[in-house]
Coordinates of C-alpha atoms and ligand atoms in Angstrom, one line a residue:
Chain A
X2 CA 119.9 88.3 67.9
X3 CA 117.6 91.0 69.7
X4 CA 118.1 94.5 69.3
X5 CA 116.4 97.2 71.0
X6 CA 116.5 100.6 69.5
X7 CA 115.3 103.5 71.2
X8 CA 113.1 102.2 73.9
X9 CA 111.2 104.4 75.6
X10 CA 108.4 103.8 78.3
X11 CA 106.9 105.9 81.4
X12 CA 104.3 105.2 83.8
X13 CA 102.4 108.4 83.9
X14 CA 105.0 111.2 85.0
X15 CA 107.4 108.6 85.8
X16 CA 110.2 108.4 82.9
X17 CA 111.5 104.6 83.1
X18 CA 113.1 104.3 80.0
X19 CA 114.5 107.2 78.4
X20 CA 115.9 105.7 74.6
X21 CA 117.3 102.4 75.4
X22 CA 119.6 101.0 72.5
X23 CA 121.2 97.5 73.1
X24 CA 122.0 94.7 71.2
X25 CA 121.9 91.1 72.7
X26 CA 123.7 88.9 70.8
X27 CA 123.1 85.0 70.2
X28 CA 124.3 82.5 71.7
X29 CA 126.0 84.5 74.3
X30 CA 124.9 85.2 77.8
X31 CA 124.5 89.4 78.4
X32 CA 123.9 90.6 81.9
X33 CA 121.9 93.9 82.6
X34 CA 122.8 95.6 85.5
X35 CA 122.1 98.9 87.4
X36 CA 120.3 100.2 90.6
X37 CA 117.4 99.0 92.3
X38 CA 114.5 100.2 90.4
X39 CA 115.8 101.7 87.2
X40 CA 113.5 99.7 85.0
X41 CA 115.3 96.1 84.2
X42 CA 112.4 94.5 84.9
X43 CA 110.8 96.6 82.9
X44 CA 113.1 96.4 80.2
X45 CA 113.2 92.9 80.2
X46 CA 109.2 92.3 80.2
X47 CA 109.5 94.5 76.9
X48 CA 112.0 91.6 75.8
X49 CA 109.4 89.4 75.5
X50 CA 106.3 91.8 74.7
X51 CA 104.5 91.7 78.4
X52 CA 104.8 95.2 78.5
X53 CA 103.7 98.4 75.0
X54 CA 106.8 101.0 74.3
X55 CA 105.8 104.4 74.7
X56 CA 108.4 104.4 71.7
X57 CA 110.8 102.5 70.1
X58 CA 111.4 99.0 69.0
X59 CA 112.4 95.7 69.9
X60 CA 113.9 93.5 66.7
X61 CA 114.1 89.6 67.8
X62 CA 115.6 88.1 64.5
X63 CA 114.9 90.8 61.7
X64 CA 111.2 91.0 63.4
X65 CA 109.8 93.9 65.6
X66 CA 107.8 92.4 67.9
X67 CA 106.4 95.5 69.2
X68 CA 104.2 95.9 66.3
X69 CA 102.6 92.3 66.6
X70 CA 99.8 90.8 67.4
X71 CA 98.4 88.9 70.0
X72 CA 98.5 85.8 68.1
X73 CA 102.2 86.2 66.8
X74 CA 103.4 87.2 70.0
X75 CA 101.9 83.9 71.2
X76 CA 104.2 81.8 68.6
X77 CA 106.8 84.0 69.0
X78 CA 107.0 83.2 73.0
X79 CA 107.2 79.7 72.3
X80 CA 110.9 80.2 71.5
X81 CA 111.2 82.0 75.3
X82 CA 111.9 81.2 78.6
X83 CA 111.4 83.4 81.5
X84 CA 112.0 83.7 85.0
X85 CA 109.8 85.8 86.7
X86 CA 111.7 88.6 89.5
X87 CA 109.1 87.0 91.9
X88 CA 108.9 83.8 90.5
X89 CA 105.3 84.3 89.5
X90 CA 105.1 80.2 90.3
X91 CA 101.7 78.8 89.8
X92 CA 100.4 78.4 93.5
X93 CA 97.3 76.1 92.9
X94 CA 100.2 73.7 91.4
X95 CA 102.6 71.5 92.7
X96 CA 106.4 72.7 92.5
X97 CA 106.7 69.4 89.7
X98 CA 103.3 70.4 87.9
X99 CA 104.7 73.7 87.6
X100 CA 107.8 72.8 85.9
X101 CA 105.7 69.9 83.8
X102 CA 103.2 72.9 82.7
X103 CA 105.3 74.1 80.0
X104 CA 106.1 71.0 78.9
X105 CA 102.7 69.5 78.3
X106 CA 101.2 72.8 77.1
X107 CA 104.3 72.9 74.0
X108 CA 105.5 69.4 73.5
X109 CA 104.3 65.9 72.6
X110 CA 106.4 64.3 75.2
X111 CA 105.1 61.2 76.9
X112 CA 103.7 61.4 80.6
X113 CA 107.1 59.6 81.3
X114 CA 109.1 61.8 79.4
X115 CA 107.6 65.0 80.7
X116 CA 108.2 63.8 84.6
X117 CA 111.6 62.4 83.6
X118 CA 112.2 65.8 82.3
X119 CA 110.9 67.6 85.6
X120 CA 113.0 65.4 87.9
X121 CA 115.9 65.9 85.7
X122 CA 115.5 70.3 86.1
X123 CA 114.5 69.9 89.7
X124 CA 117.7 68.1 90.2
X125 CA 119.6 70.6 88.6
X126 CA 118.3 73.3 90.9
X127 CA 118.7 70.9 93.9
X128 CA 114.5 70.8 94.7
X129 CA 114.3 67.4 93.6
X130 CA 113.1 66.8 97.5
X131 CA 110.3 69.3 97.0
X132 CA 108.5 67.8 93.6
X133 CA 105.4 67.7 95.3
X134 CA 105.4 70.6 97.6
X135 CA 102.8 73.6 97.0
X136 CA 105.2 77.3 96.0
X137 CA 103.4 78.4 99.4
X138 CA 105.5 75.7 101.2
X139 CA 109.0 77.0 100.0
X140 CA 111.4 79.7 101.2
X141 CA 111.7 82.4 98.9
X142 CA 115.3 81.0 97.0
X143 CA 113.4 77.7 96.7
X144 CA 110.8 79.5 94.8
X145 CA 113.6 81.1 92.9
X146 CA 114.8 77.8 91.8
X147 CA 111.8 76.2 90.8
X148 CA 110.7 78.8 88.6
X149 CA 114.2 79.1 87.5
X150 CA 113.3 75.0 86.9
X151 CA 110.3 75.9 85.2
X152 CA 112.0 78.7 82.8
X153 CA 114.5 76.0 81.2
X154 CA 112.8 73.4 81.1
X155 CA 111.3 73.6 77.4
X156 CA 115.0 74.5 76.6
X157 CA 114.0 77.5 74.5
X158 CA 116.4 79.3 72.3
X159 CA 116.2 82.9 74.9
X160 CA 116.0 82.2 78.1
X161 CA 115.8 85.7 80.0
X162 CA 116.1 85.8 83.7
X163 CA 115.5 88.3 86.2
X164 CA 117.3 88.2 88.9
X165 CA 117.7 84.7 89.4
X166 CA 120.5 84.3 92.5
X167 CA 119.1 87.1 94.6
X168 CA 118.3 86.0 98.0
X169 CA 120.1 82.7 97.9
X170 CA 123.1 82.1 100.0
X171 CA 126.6 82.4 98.1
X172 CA 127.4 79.3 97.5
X173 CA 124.1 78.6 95.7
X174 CA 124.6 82.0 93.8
X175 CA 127.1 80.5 91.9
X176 CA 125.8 77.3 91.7
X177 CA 123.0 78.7 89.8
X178 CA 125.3 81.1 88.0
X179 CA 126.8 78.2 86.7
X180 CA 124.1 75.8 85.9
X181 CA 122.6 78.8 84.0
X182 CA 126.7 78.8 82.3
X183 CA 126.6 74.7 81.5
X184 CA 122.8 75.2 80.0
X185 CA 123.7 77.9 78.0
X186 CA 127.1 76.3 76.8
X187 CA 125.4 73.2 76.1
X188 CA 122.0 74.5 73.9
X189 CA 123.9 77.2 72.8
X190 CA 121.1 79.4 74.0
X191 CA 120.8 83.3 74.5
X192 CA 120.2 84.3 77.9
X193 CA 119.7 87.8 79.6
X194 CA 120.0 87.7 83.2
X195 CA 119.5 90.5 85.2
X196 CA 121.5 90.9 88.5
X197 CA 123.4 92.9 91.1
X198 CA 125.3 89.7 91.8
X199 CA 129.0 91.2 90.5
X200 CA 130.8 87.7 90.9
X201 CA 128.4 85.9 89.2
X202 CA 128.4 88.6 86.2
X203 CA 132.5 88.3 86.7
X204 CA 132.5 84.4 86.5
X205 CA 129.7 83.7 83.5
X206 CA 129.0 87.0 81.6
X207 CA 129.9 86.9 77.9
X208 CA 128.5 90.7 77.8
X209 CA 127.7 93.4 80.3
X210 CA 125.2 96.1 80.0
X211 CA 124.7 98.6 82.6
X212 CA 121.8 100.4 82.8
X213 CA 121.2 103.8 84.2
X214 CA 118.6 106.4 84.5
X215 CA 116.8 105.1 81.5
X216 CA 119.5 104.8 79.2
X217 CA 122.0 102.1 78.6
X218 CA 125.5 104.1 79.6
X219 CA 127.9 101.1 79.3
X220 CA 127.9 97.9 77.4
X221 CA 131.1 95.5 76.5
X222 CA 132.5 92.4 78.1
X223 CA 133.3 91.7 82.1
X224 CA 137.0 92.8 81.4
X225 CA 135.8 96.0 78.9
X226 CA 133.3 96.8 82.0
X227 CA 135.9 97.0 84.6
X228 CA 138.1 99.1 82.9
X229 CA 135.0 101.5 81.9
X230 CA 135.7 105.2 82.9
X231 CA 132.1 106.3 83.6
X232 CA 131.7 106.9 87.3
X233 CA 129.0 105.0 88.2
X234 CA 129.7 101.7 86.3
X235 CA 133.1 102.1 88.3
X236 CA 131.3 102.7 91.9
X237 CA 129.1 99.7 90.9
X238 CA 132.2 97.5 90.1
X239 CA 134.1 98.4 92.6
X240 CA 131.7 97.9 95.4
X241 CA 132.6 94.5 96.2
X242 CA 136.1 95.1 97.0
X243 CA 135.4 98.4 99.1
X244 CA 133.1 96.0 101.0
X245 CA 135.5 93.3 101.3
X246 CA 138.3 96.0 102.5
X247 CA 135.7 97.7 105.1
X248 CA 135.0 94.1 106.7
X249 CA 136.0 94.7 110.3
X250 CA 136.1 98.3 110.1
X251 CA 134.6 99.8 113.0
X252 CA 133.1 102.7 111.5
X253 CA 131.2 101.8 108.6
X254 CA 130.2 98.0 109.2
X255 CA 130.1 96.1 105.7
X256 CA 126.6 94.6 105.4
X257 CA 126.6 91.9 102.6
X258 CA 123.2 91.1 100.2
X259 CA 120.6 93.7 99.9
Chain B
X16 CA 87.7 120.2 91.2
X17 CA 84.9 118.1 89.5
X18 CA 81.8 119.2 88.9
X19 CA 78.5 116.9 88.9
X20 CA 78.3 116.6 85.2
X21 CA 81.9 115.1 84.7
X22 CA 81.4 112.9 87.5
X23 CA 78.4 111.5 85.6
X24 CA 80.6 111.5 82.1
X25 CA 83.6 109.8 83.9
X26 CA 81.6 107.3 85.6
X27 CA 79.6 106.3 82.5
X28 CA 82.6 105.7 80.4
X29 CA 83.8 103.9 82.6
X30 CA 80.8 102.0 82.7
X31 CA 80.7 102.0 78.9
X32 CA 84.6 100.7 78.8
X33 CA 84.1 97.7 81.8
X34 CA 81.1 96.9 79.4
X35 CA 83.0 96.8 75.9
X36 CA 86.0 94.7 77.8
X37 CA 83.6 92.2 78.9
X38 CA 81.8 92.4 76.2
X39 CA 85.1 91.8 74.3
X40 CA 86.3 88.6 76.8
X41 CA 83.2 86.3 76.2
X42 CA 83.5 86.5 72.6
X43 CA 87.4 85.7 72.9
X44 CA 86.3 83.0 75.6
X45 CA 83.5 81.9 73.6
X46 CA 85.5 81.7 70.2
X47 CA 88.8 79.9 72.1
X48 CA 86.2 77.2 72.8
X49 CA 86.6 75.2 69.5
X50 CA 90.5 75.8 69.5
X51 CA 92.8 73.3 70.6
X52 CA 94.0 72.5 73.1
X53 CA 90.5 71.7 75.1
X54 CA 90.8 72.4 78.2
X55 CA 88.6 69.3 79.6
X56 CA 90.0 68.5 82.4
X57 CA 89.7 72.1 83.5
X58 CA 86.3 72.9 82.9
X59 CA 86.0 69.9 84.7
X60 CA 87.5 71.3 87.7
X61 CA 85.7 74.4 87.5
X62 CA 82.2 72.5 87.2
X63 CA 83.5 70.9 90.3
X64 CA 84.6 74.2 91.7
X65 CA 81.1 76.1 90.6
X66 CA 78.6 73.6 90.6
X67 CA 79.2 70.2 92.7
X68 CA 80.6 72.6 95.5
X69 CA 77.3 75.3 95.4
X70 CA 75.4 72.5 96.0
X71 CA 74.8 72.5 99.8
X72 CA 74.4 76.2 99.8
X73 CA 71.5 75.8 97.0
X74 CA 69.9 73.4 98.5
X75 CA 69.5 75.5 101.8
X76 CA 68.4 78.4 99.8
X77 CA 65.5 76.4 97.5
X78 CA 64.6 74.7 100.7
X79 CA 63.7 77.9 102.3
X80 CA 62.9 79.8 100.3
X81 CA 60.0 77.0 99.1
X82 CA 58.8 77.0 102.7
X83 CA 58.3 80.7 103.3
X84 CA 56.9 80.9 99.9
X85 CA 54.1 78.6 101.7
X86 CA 53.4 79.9 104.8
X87 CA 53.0 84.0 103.3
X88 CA 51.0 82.4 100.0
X89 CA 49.2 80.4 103.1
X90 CA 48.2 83.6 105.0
X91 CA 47.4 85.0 101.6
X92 CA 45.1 83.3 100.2
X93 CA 43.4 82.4 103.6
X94 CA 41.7 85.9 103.1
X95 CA 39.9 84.9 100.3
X96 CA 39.6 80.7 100.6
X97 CA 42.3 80.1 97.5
X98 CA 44.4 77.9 99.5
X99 CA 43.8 75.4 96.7
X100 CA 46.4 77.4 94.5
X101 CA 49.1 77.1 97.1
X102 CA 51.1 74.6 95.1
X103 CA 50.7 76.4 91.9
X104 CA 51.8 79.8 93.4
X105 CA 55.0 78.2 95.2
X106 CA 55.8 76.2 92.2
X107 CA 55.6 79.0 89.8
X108 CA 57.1 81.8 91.7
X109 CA 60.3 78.9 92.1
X110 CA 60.6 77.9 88.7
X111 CA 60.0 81.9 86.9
X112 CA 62.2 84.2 89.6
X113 CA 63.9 82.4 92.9
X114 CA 64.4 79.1 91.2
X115 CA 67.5 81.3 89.5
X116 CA 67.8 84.2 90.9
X117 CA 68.2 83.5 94.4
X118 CA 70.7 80.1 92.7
X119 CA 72.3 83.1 90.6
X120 CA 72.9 85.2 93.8
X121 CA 73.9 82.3 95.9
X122 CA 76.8 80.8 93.4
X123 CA 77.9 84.7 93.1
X124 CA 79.0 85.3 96.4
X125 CA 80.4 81.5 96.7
X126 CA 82.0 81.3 93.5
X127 CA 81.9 84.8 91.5
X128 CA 84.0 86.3 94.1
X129 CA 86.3 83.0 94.5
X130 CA 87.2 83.7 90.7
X131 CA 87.7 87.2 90.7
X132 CA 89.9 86.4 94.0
X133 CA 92.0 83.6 92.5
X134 CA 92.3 85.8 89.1
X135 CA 93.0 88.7 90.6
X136 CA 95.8 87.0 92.5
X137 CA 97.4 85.2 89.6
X138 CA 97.3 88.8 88.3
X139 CA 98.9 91.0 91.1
X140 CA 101.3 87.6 91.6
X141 CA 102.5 88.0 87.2
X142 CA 101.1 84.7 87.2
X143 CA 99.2 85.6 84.8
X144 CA 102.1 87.3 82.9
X145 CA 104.0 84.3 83.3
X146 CA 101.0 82.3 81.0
X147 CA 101.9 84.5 78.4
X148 CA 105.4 84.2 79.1
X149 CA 104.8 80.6 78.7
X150 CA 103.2 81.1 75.3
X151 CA 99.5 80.6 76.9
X152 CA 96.5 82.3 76.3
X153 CA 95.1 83.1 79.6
X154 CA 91.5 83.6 78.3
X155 CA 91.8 80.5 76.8
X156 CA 93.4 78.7 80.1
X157 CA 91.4 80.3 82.2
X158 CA 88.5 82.5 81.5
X159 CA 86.9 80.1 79.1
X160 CA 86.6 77.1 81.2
X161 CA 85.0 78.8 84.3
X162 CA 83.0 80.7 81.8
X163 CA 81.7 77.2 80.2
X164 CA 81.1 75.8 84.0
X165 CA 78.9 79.0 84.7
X166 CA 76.8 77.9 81.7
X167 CA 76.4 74.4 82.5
X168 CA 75.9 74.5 85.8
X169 CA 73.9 76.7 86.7
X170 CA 70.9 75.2 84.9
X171 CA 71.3 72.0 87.7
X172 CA 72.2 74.1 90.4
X173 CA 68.5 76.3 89.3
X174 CA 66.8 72.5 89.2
X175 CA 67.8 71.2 92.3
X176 CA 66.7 74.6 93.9
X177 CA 63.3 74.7 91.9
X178 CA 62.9 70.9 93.5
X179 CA 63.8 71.0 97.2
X180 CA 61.6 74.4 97.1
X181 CA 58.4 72.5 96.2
X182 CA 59.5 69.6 98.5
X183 CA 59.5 72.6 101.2
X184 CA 56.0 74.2 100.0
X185 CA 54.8 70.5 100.1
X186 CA 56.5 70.4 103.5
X187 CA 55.1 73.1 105.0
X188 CA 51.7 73.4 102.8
X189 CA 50.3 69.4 103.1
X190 CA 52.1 68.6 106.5
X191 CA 52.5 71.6 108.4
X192 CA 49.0 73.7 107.1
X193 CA 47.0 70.5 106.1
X194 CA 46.0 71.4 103.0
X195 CA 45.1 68.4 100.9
X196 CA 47.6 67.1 99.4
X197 CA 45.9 66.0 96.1
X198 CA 44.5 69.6 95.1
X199 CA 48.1 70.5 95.9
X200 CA 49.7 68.5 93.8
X201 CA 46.8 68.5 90.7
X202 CA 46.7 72.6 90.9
X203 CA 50.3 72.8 90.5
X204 CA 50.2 70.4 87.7
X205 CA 47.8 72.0 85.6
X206 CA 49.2 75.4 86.2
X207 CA 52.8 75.6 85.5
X208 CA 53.5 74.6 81.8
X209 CA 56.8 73.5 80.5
X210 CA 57.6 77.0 79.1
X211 CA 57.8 78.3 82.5
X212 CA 60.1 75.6 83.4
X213 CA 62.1 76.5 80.3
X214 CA 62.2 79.8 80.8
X215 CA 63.7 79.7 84.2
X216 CA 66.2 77.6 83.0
X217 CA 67.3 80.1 80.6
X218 CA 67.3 82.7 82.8
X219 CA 69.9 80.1 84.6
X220 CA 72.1 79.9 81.4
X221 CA 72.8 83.6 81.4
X222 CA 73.1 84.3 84.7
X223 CA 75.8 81.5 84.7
X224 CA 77.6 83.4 82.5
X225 CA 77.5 86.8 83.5
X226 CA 78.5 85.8 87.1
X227 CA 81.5 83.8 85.9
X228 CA 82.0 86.4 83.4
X229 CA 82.0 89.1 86.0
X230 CA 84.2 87.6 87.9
X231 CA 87.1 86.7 85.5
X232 CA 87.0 90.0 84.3
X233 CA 87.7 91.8 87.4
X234 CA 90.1 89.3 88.9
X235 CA 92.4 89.5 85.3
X236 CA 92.3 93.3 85.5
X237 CA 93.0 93.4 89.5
X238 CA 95.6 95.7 90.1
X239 CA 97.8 97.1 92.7
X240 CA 98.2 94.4 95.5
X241 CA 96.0 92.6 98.1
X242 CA 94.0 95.7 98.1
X243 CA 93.7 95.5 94.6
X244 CA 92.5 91.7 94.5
X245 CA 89.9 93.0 97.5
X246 CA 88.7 95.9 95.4
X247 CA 88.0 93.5 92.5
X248 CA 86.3 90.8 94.5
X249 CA 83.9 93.2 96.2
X250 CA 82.9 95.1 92.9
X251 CA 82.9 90.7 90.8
X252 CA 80.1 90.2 93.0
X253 CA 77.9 94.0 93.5
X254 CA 78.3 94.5 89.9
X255 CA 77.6 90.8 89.3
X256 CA 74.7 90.7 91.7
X257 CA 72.7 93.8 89.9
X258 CA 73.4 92.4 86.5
X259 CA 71.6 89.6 87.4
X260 CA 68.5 91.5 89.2
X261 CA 68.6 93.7 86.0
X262 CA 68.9 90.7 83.7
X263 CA 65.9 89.0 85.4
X264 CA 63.5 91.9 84.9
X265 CA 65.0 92.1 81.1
X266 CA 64.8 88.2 80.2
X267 CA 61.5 87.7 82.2
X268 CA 60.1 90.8 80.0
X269 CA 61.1 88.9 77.3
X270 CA 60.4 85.9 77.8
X271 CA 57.0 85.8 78.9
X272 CA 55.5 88.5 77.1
Ligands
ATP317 N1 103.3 98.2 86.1 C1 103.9 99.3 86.6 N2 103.1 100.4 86.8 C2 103.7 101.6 87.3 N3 105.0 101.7 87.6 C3 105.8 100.7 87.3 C4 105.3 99.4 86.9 N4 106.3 98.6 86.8 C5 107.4 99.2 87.2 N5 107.1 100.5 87.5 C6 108.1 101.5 88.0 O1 109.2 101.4 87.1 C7 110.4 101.6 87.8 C8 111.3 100.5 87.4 O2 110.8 99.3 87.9 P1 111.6 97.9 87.7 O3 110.7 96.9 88.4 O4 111.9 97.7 86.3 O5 112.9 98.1 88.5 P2 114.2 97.2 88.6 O6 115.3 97.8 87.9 O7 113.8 95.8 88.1 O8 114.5 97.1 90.2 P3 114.9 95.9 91.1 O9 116.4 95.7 90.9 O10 114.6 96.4 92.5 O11 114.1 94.8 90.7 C9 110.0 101.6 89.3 O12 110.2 102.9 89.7 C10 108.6 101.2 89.3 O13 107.9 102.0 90.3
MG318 MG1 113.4 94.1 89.0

């Protein structure tokens, strides 16, 4: 379980996080969600001790990992999987070495086994045609998916993702949604994903946390969520069904993604 | 508003802190060295990368610089009939200062500011995040391999410089200026000793180092963007460039004194 008590974190005058308190439990997929540019990605980079606290702590199974060292972070990480907002892919690599890298830095798996392995994630993620394509020869959901590849493929106990169905078309969204579901069913892992995407948080969510203005103002499960009385976390919710009504509306044009 | 004297104080701890971080990175490099996992194949890349790649460029700049060396030393010593120590001169001014400098210079701006370019990207790009992420040590994956290849290399990059600049003296000095080739040849071998030799080459080792160094430690701590990785590759190879110069005037002062 991770728990995260009182974060707190600016850059310079700019208040980010403002006391974050959320628990994440195990084995259970929890989605963080909230505006564009409240400081998810900067929660979650805290998650896994890429980013100090101004204040505050960060308990991954009875340990803060806020106070420790280089070294321990290291050996803590090894029990992590991440995919990067960006991707943050290796570009002098090929999309396969990328997902292998992991694998022969942390396991003893044959050359065999470690390519069987890659082959077996790419496939998952539907890339298996683009094993030995440079990340500067894909579009940017293909980048998505490999490192999305490359973040499960050590199978770690917490996998945390950020955003990992934005900018893909719908039908993938939920594709990934649910190959991130089946893999987290199956290894009974704890994942965090952060997302806009409100049907894939509807269809694999165990928990929902919304996060807003620094603080965490909502938490509980999809159904809890959509019955939550705080205005914003209802606006948010509801978005996708005042878009789907204002379809064809001459007025106000529904736009979809963004 | 700043006044002159806080300029100074801000600029020289700055100075002070870009020193102590360095400072700080070679030891970690240095000490990951003997920790597995060794990162052969890498440093085998970067020796690729940093020495088999500098060659051409090298070799230009020993070849040259050797045959200028010649004709002014020529013109020189004309004045007073030394031609005889043409060889010497060439072959001692190569060996103590170009030999390595002008090699040190040379592998800066080709390869110093390819590191702190690539570095600097993997930083601005998280890739480097996403080492840690991964559980990896980027000093250890990256810095201390390209560090390792400064170190190496640059001795063989100075040696091949120092020897394609006496083939130019010889060049322009016997063939070009007539001067016989057998005084030459025999001044030059009685006057430069091994030590000199030696000495150059360890001039080479650090310079290997510091440029490499240098590098690495701007590109890791590149910040904000493409103009960011620009920013750090201009100052890899200015700052990396007068450490060198300054380096030379400290080593050769100790050195042969
Ligand atoms: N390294 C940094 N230095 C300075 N400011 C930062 C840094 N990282 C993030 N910020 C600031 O923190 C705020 C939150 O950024 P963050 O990337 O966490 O947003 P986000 O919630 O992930 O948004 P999005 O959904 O668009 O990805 C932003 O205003 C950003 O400007
Ligand atoms: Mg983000």
């Amino acid at each position: 379980m991770i728990k995260i008590i009182n974060l707190h974190k600016s850059f310079g005058p700019q208040k980010v996080l403002r006391g974050v308190n959320l628990e994440i439990p195990k084995g259970k997929i929890t989605f963080i969600m909230g505006r564009s540019g409240t400081g998810k990605s900067v929660l979650l980079k805290h998650i896994i001790g890429l980013m100090e606290p101004d204040e505050g702590q960060i308990i991954v199974d009875g340990q803060d990992i806020t106070k420790m060292s280089a070294k321990e972070l290291l050996k803590i990480r090894k029990r992590f999987g991440m995919l990067f907002q960006e991707g943050a892919l290796f570009d002098s690599m090929t999309v396969g070495e990328n997902v292998a890298f992991p694998l022969y830095e942390h396991t003893k798996l044959s050359e065999k086994e470690i390519w069987q392995r890659v082959r077996e994630k790419l496939a998952q993620v539907d890339l298996l045609g683009a094993i030995d394509k440079m990340p500067s020869e894909l579009s940017g959901g293909m980048k998505k998916r490999a490192a999305l590849a490359r973040a499960l493929a050590l199978e770690p106990e917490i996998v945390l993702f950020d955003e990992p169905t934005t900018g893909l078309d719908p039908v993938m969204q939920l594709n990934i949604g649910f190959l991130i579901k089946k893999t987290q069913q199956q290894h009974k892992l704890t994942c965090v994903v952060i997302s806009h995407d409100i049907i894939v948080a509807r269809a694999t969510a165990d928990r929902i946390a919304f996060l807003h203005e620094g603080v965490i103002i909502a938490q509980g499960s999809p159904e809890e969520i959509a019955r939550f009385p705080h205005p914003f976390v209802q606006e948010f919710w509801q978005t996708l069904e005042l878009g789907s009504k204002e379809v064809g509306h001459e007025e106000r044009p529904f736009e979809p993604g963004t | 508003m700043e006044n002159p004297v806080e300029l100074l104080g801000g600029f020289s701890l700055r100075l002070l802190r870009e020193m102590g971080g360095m400072a700080v990175m070679f030891v970690q490099a240095m000490l990951y060295t003997f920790k597995p996992p060794f990162r052969f194949r890498l440093l085998l890349k970067q020796m690729e990368f940093i020495g088999v790649k500098s060659t051409l460029v090298v070799l230009l700049t020993g070849l040259f610089s050797g045959m200028v060396l010649a004709l002014q030393g020529y013109y020189g010593f004309r004045k007073f009939g030394g031609e005889s120590l043409l060889g010497a001169t060439v072959a001692l001014s190569l060996v103590r200062e170009l030999g390595p400098v002008l090699t040190g210079l040379m592998v800066t701006a080709r390869a110093g500011s390819a590191i702190a370019a690539e570095l600097g990207t993997m930083r601005v790009t998280e890739q480097i995040d996403a080492l840690w992420a991964m559980a990896v040590n980027p000093v250890h994956y990256l810095v201390m391999p390209r560090i390792w290849a400064g170190i190496l290399m640059l001795p063989l990059l100075t040696i091949l410089a120092d020897v394609i600049g006496i083939l130019g003296g010889y060049f322009v000095g016997v063939i070009l200026l007539k001067i016989n080739a057998g005084i030459f040849v025999a001044k030059m071998r009685a006057l430069v000793e091994l030590s000199d030799i030696l000495n150059g080459l360890y001039k080479s080792f650090v310079f290997g180092a510091l440029l490499t160094l240098i590098g690495c430690y701007k590109g890791y701590h590149a910040r904000g963007g493409a103009e960011g990785v620009g920013r750090a590759t201009t100052e890899a190879v200015v700052i990396s460039s007068i450490s060198i110069l300054v380096g030379d005037y400290i080593l050769t002062s100790l050195l042969f004194s």
